[in-house]
Amino acid sequence: MSNGKEEAKEEKITQQKTEAKTEETKEIQKPIAAEQQRQPKKMRIGVLNVYSSKNDTIITATDLSGAETLSWASGGMVVKAHREEGRPYAAMQAALKVVSAIKEKGITHVHVKIRAPGGVGSKTPGSGAQSVVRTVARSGIKIIKIEDVTPLPTDSMKRKGGRRGRRV
């Protein structure tokens, strides 16, 4: 009988020890769980205006209203040769410059507005526009929407060159 009582005492002691250990671990785990439950980051939205022609790409980052310019860069600012200004590489470098500046200011999401010369000029954006969008997406900034804001004439505008056209 004494053997049975000793076993019961040992079981009680082991139960008490395991209960104490679980209480300790619960106390330790509570602060960690509280730290893990972070508040969601506030979504700060900006607008990325991309003007892309055959000869140059200009990127301007503004706030949502468009009144405050946060940063801007162009293809001509990042390459030396004039012929390189409208190329995708120049547009990509300019986009990286703008993205790093707006990340510092806390912008996390952007609306991208792409514009070609329009009017009597080319209605399609230059080759730099696509590389700007690709670079912004890869840099970690979320793109909410991509919009084409090229001005298109509803009636026809008169092209330069006069009645008989450009004489070469």
mmCIF file of C-alpha atoms in Angstrom:
data_model
loop_
_atom_site.group_PDB
_atom_site.id
_atom_site.type_symbol
_atom_site.label_atom_id
_atom_site.label_comp_id
_atom_site.label_asym_id
_atom_site.label_seq_id
_atom_site.Cartn_x
_atom_site.Cartn_y
_atom_site.Cartn_z
ATOM 1 C CA MET A 1 0.000 0.000 0.000
ATOM 2 C CA SER A 2 2.784 2.384 0.754
ATOM 3 C CA ASN A 3 3.975 1.768 -2.793
ATOM 4 C CA GLY A 4 0.640 2.963 -4.172
ATOM 5 C CA LYS A 5 0.641 6.085 -1.978
ATOM 6 C CA GLU A 6 4.159 6.955 -3.105
ATOM 7 C CA GLU A 7 3.151 6.592 -6.731
ATOM 8 C CA ALA A 8 0.140 8.864 -6.197
ATOM 9 C CA LYS A 9 2.362 11.474 -4.508
ATOM 10 C CA GLU A 10 4.851 11.285 -7.381
ATOM 11 C CA GLU A 11 2.038 11.743 -9.907
ATOM 12 C CA LYS A 12 0.753 14.799 -8.034
ATOM 13 C CA ILE A 13 4.249 16.277 -7.928
ATOM 14 C CA THR A 14 4.795 15.718 -11.656
ATOM 15 C CA GLN A 15 1.388 17.224 -12.426
ATOM 16 C CA GLN A 16 2.221 20.280 -10.348
ATOM 17 C CA LYS A 17 5.568 20.662 -12.130
ATOM 18 C CA THR A 18 4.005 20.401 -15.594
ATOM 19 C CA GLU A 19 1.277 22.889 -14.616
ATOM 20 C CA ALA A 20 3.928 25.315 -13.374
ATOM 21 C CA LYS A 21 5.896 24.911 -16.618
ATOM 22 C CA THR A 22 2.812 25.512 -18.785
ATOM 23 C CA GLU A 23 1.958 28.631 -16.757
ATOM 24 C CA GLU A 24 5.514 29.916 -17.256
ATOM 25 C CA THR A 25 5.390 29.278 -20.979
ATOM 26 C CA LYS A 26 1.989 30.973 -21.236
ATOM 27 C CA GLU A 27 3.371 34.037 -19.484
ATOM 28 C CA ILE A 28 6.353 34.083 -21.822
ATOM 29 C CA GLN A 29 4.215 33.565 -24.928
ATOM 30 C CA LYS A 30 1.736 36.341 -24.147
ATOM 31 C CA PRO A 31 4.119 39.269 -24.791
ATOM 32 C CA ILE A 32 5.417 37.634 -27.975
ATOM 33 C CA ALA A 33 1.873 37.177 -29.286
ATOM 34 C CA ALA A 34 1.116 40.828 -28.480
ATOM 35 C CA GLU A 35 4.183 41.964 -30.445
ATOM 36 C CA GLN A 36 3.231 39.802 -33.413
ATOM 37 C CA GLN A 37 -0.197 41.412 -33.658
ATOM 38 C CA ARG A 38 0.991 44.592 -35.336
ATOM 39 C CA GLN A 39 -1.256 47.305 -36.553
ATOM 40 C CA PRO A 40 -1.621 47.157 -40.353
ATOM 41 C CA LYS A 41 0.544 49.685 -42.179
ATOM 42 C CA LYS A 42 -1.286 52.775 -43.267
ATOM 43 C CA MET A 43 -1.707 52.811 -47.035
ATOM 44 C CA ARG A 44 -0.189 56.021 -48.395
ATOM 45 C CA ILE A 45 -1.100 56.603 -52.025
ATOM 46 C CA GLY A 46 0.726 58.717 -54.599
ATOM 47 C CA VAL A 47 0.364 59.376 -58.311
ATOM 48 C CA LEU A 48 3.114 58.581 -60.801
ATOM 49 C CA ASN A 49 2.749 60.651 -63.984
ATOM 50 C CA VAL A 50 4.799 59.187 -66.834
ATOM 51 C CA TYR A 51 5.228 61.218 -70.017
ATOM 52 C CA SER A 52 6.879 58.991 -72.596
ATOM 53 C CA SER A 53 7.663 60.171 -76.099
ATOM 54 C CA LYS A 54 10.045 58.874 -78.728
ATOM 55 C CA ASN A 55 12.820 61.176 -77.510
ATOM 56 C CA ASP A 56 12.455 61.321 -73.718
ATOM 57 C CA THR A 57 10.680 59.926 -70.643
ATOM 58 C CA ILE A 58 9.682 62.214 -67.784
ATOM 59 C CA ILE A 59 8.438 60.766 -64.478
ATOM 60 C CA THR A 60 6.753 62.952 -61.859
ATOM 61 C CA ALA A 61 5.549 61.648 -58.492
ATOM 62 C CA THR A 62 2.827 63.697 -56.788
ATOM 63 C CA ASP A 63 0.413 63.329 -53.907
ATOM 64 C CA LEU A 64 -3.091 62.081 -54.604
ATOM 65 C CA SER A 65 -4.452 65.533 -55.458
ATOM 66 C CA GLY A 66 -1.593 66.186 -57.884
ATOM 67 C CA ALA A 67 -0.845 69.560 -56.305
ATOM 68 C CA GLU A 68 2.316 68.615 -54.395
ATOM 69 C CA THR A 69 5.258 67.238 -56.401
ATOM 70 C CA LEU A 70 7.184 64.705 -54.334
ATOM 71 C CA SER A 71 9.918 63.844 -56.834
ATOM 72 C CA TRP A 72 10.657 63.896 -60.530
ATOM 73 C CA ALA A 73 13.290 62.614 -62.967
ATOM 74 C CA SER A 74 13.751 62.286 -66.697
ATOM 75 C CA GLY A 75 15.749 60.116 -69.047
ATOM 76 C CA GLY A 76 18.040 63.029 -69.826
ATOM 77 C CA MET A 77 19.045 63.344 -66.159
ATOM 78 C CA VAL A 78 20.497 59.839 -65.968
ATOM 79 C CA VAL A 79 22.245 59.286 -69.339
ATOM 80 C CA LYS A 80 24.904 61.341 -71.070
ATOM 81 C CA ALA A 81 24.024 60.907 -74.742
ATOM 82 C CA HIS A 82 20.973 62.689 -76.166
ATOM 83 C CA ARG A 83 20.043 59.708 -78.298
ATOM 84 C CA GLU A 84 19.689 57.544 -75.150
ATOM 85 C CA GLU A 85 17.092 59.738 -73.396
ATOM 86 C CA GLY A 86 14.018 57.940 -74.751
ATOM 87 C CA ARG A 87 15.354 54.410 -74.324
ATOM 88 C CA PRO A 88 14.063 51.903 -71.752
ATOM 89 C CA TYR A 89 17.343 51.891 -69.788
ATOM 90 C CA ALA A 90 17.172 55.644 -69.169
ATOM 91 C CA ALA A 91 13.514 55.352 -68.165
ATOM 92 C CA MET A 92 14.359 52.518 -65.774
ATOM 93 C CA GLN A 93 17.130 54.543 -64.076
ATOM 94 C CA ALA A 94 14.861 57.579 -63.771
ATOM 95 C CA ALA A 95 12.116 55.392 -62.278
ATOM 96 C CA LEU A 96 14.538 53.984 -59.695
ATOM 97 C CA LYS A 97 15.502 57.521 -58.724
ATOM 98 C CA VAL A 98 11.874 58.581 -58.249
ATOM 99 C CA VAL A 99 10.868 55.370 -56.449
ATOM 100 C CA SER A 100 13.669 55.665 -53.902
ATOM 101 C CA ALA A 101 12.644 59.267 -53.181
ATOM 102 C CA ILE A 102 8.949 58.465 -52.681
ATOM 103 C CA LYS A 103 9.754 55.410 -50.536
ATOM 104 C CA GLU A 104 11.656 57.713 -48.171
ATOM 105 C CA LYS A 105 8.545 59.891 -47.945
ATOM 106 C CA GLY A 106 6.383 56.910 -46.997
ATOM 107 C CA ILE A 107 4.433 56.256 -50.203
ATOM 108 C CA THR A 108 3.428 52.582 -50.413
ATOM 109 C CA HIS A 109 0.912 52.510 -53.299
ATOM 110 C CA VAL A 110 0.731 54.424 -56.576
ATOM 111 C CA HIS A 111 -1.643 55.170 -59.431
ATOM 112 C CA VAL A 112 0.337 55.222 -62.688
ATOM 113 C CA LYS A 113 -0.821 57.679 -65.369
ATOM 114 C CA ILE A 114 0.918 57.155 -68.712
ATOM 115 C CA ARG A 115 0.826 59.920 -71.300
ATOM 116 C CA ALA A 116 2.040 60.011 -74.895
ATOM 117 C CA PRO A 117 2.518 63.293 -76.812
ATOM 118 C CA GLY A 118 -0.998 63.058 -78.264
ATOM 119 C CA GLY A 119 -2.769 65.788 -80.195
ATOM 120 C CA VAL A 120 -1.214 65.861 -83.666
ATOM 121 C CA GLY A 121 1.813 63.889 -82.349
ATOM 122 C CA SER A 122 2.152 60.211 -81.610
ATOM 123 C CA LYS A 123 -0.831 58.642 -79.832
ATOM 124 C CA THR A 124 1.216 55.732 -78.460
ATOM 125 C CA PRO A 125 3.656 56.058 -75.540
ATOM 126 C CA GLY A 126 7.379 55.659 -76.158
ATOM 127 C CA SER A 127 9.423 52.603 -75.273
ATOM 128 C CA GLY A 128 10.274 53.961 -71.824
ATOM 129 C CA ALA A 129 6.740 53.754 -70.412
ATOM 130 C CA GLN A 130 6.649 49.976 -70.154
ATOM 131 C CA SER A 131 10.027 49.785 -68.442
ATOM 132 C CA VAL A 132 8.919 52.424 -65.909
ATOM 133 C CA VAL A 133 5.884 50.339 -64.922
ATOM 134 C CA ARG A 134 7.996 47.181 -64.698
ATOM 135 C CA THR A 135 10.624 48.913 -62.550
ATOM 136 C CA VAL A 136 8.057 50.387 -60.158
ATOM 137 C CA ALA A 137 6.386 46.990 -59.733
ATOM 138 C CA ARG A 138 9.707 45.278 -58.992
ATOM 139 C CA SER A 139 10.825 47.930 -56.523
ATOM 140 C CA GLY A 140 8.218 46.963 -53.931
ATOM 141 C CA ILE A 141 5.681 49.723 -54.427
ATOM 142 C CA LYS A 142 2.204 48.388 -55.130
ATOM 143 C CA ILE A 143 0.522 49.612 -58.307
ATOM 144 C CA ILE A 144 -3.198 50.213 -57.787
ATOM 145 C CA LYS A 145 -4.089 51.080 -61.378
ATOM 146 C CA ILE A 146 -2.435 51.979 -64.664
ATOM 147 C CA GLU A 147 -4.238 54.596 -66.720
ATOM 148 C CA ASP A 148 -3.596 56.074 -70.177
ATOM 149 C CA VAL A 149 -4.196 59.833 -70.098
ATOM 150 C CA THR A 150 -2.972 60.711 -73.594
ATOM 151 C CA PRO A 151 -4.857 63.744 -74.943
ATOM 152 C CA LEU A 152 -6.795 62.603 -78.005
ATOM 153 C CA PRO A 153 -8.495 65.192 -80.234
ATOM 154 C CA THR A 154 -12.215 64.692 -80.709
ATOM 155 C CA ASP A 155 -12.193 66.656 -83.948
ATOM 156 C CA SER A 156 -9.050 66.895 -86.019
ATOM 157 C CA MET A 157 -6.391 69.416 -85.128
ATOM 158 C CA LYS A 158 -4.432 71.127 -87.889
ATOM 159 C CA ARG A 159 -0.947 69.682 -88.197
ATOM 160 C CA LYS A 160 1.993 71.995 -88.647
ATOM 161 C CA GLY A 161 3.457 72.314 -92.103
ATOM 162 C CA GLY A 162 0.893 74.415 -93.950
ATOM 163 C CA ARG A 163 -1.423 73.554 -96.826
ATOM 164 C CA ARG A 164 1.174 71.964 -99.079
ATOM 165 C CA GLY A 165 2.949 70.076 -96.253
ATOM 166 C CA ARG A 166 6.586 69.945 -95.241
ATOM 167 C CA ARG A 167 8.846 70.342 -98.232
ATOM 168 C CA VAL A 168 12.063 68.395 -97.927
#
